[in-house]
């Protein structure tokens, strides 16, 4: 990650029995890649796997070719699957003295 960035937001997509297991698995995979996990933001929601293509088209249209396809999602339900959406970086806040 560029040094000018303070961090990034990322959506995690996980196959799991419940949101606690999904969160644990997502954090484990993220930290295994060398990232530091700070906190969750927003709600943890369940996504019907049959709506995946529509979700990507609505939420990440510019990344359609980089995210898993509908059939890959269906195959991933057979076991443990974790992947991340695009990382959205944010810059360090500059201190303003008054």
PDB file of N, CA, C and O in Angstrom, residues 2 10 14 17 27 48 61 75 79 82 85 93:
ATOM      1  N   UNK A   2       0.572   2.227  -0.803  1.00  0.00           N
ATOM      2  CA  UNK A   2       1.399   3.442  -0.830  1.00  0.00           C
ATOM      3  C   UNK A   2       1.485   4.102   0.538  1.00  0.00           C
ATOM      4  O   UNK A   2       0.524   4.107   1.296  1.00  0.00           O
ATOM      5  N   UNK A  10     -12.362  -2.504   2.671  1.00  0.00           N
ATOM      6  CA  UNK A  10     -12.528  -3.605   1.725  1.00  0.00           C
ATOM      7  C   UNK A  10     -13.737  -4.440   2.132  1.00  0.00           C
ATOM      8  O   UNK A  10     -13.962  -4.676   3.314  1.00  0.00           O
ATOM      9  N   UNK A  14     -17.574 -14.194   2.121  1.00  0.00           N
ATOM     10  CA  UNK A  14     -17.180 -15.427   2.794  1.00  0.00           C
ATOM     11  C   UNK A  14     -18.337 -16.415   2.790  1.00  0.00           C
ATOM     12  O   UNK A  14     -19.486 -16.025   3.027  1.00  0.00           O
ATOM     13  N   UNK A  17     -21.256 -20.524   8.063  1.00  0.00           N
ATOM     14  CA  UNK A  17     -22.546 -20.856   8.669  1.00  0.00           C
ATOM     15  C   UNK A  17     -23.238 -19.672   9.329  1.00  0.00           C
ATOM     16  O   UNK A  17     -24.460 -19.649   9.453  1.00  0.00           O
ATOM     17  N   UNK A  27     -11.095 -12.074   8.632  1.00  0.00           N
ATOM     18  CA  UNK A  27      -9.970 -11.424   9.330  1.00  0.00           C
ATOM     19  C   UNK A  27      -8.718 -12.298   9.246  1.00  0.00           C
ATOM     20  O   UNK A  27      -7.611 -11.806   9.013  1.00  0.00           O
ATOM     21  N   UNK A  48     -27.679 -13.647  -0.969  1.00  0.00           N
ATOM     22  CA  UNK A  48     -28.127 -14.854  -1.660  1.00  0.00           C
ATOM     23  C   UNK A  48     -27.180 -15.089  -2.838  1.00  0.00           C
ATOM     24  O   UNK A  48     -27.022 -14.213  -3.701  1.00  0.00           O
ATOM     25  N   UNK A  61     -19.454  -2.406 -10.773  1.00  0.00           N
ATOM     26  CA  UNK A  61     -19.522  -2.627 -12.223  1.00  0.00           C
ATOM     27  C   UNK A  61     -18.169  -2.514 -12.927  1.00  0.00           C
ATOM     28  O   UNK A  61     -17.914  -3.222 -13.897  1.00  0.00           O
ATOM     29  N   UNK A  75     -19.868 -22.882  -7.064  1.00  0.00           N
ATOM     30  CA  UNK A  75     -18.893 -23.928  -6.758  1.00  0.00           C
ATOM     31  C   UNK A  75     -18.257 -23.700  -5.394  1.00  0.00           C
ATOM     32  O   UNK A  75     -17.964 -24.642  -4.660  1.00  0.00           O
ATOM     33  N   UNK A  79     -17.443 -25.553  -0.191  1.00  0.00           N
ATOM     34  CA  UNK A  79     -16.398 -25.557   0.830  1.00  0.00           C
ATOM     35  C   UNK A  79     -16.203 -24.148   1.367  1.00  0.00           C
ATOM     36  O   UNK A  79     -17.098 -23.319   1.324  1.00  0.00           O
ATOM     37  N   UNK A  82     -13.282 -17.484   0.565  1.00  0.00           N
ATOM     38  CA  UNK A  82     -13.111 -16.108   1.020  1.00  0.00           C
ATOM     39  C   UNK A  82     -12.466 -15.328  -0.118  1.00  0.00           C
ATOM     40  O   UNK A  82     -11.485 -15.773  -0.703  1.00  0.00           O
ATOM     41  N   UNK A  85     -13.414  -7.722  -2.147  1.00  0.00           N
ATOM     42  CA  UNK A  85     -13.747  -6.783  -3.198  1.00  0.00           C
ATOM     43  C   UNK A  85     -12.588  -5.805  -3.352  1.00  0.00           C
ATOM     44  O   UNK A  85     -11.534  -5.960  -2.733  1.00  0.00           O
ATOM     45  N   UNK A  93      -4.924  12.037   7.283  1.00  0.00           N
ATOM     46  CA  UNK A  93      -5.459  13.386   7.516  1.00  0.00           C
ATOM     47  C   UNK A  93      -4.304  14.303   7.849  1.00  0.00           C
ATOM     48  O   UNK A  93      -3.431  13.961   8.649  1.00  0.00           O
TER      49      UNK A  93
END
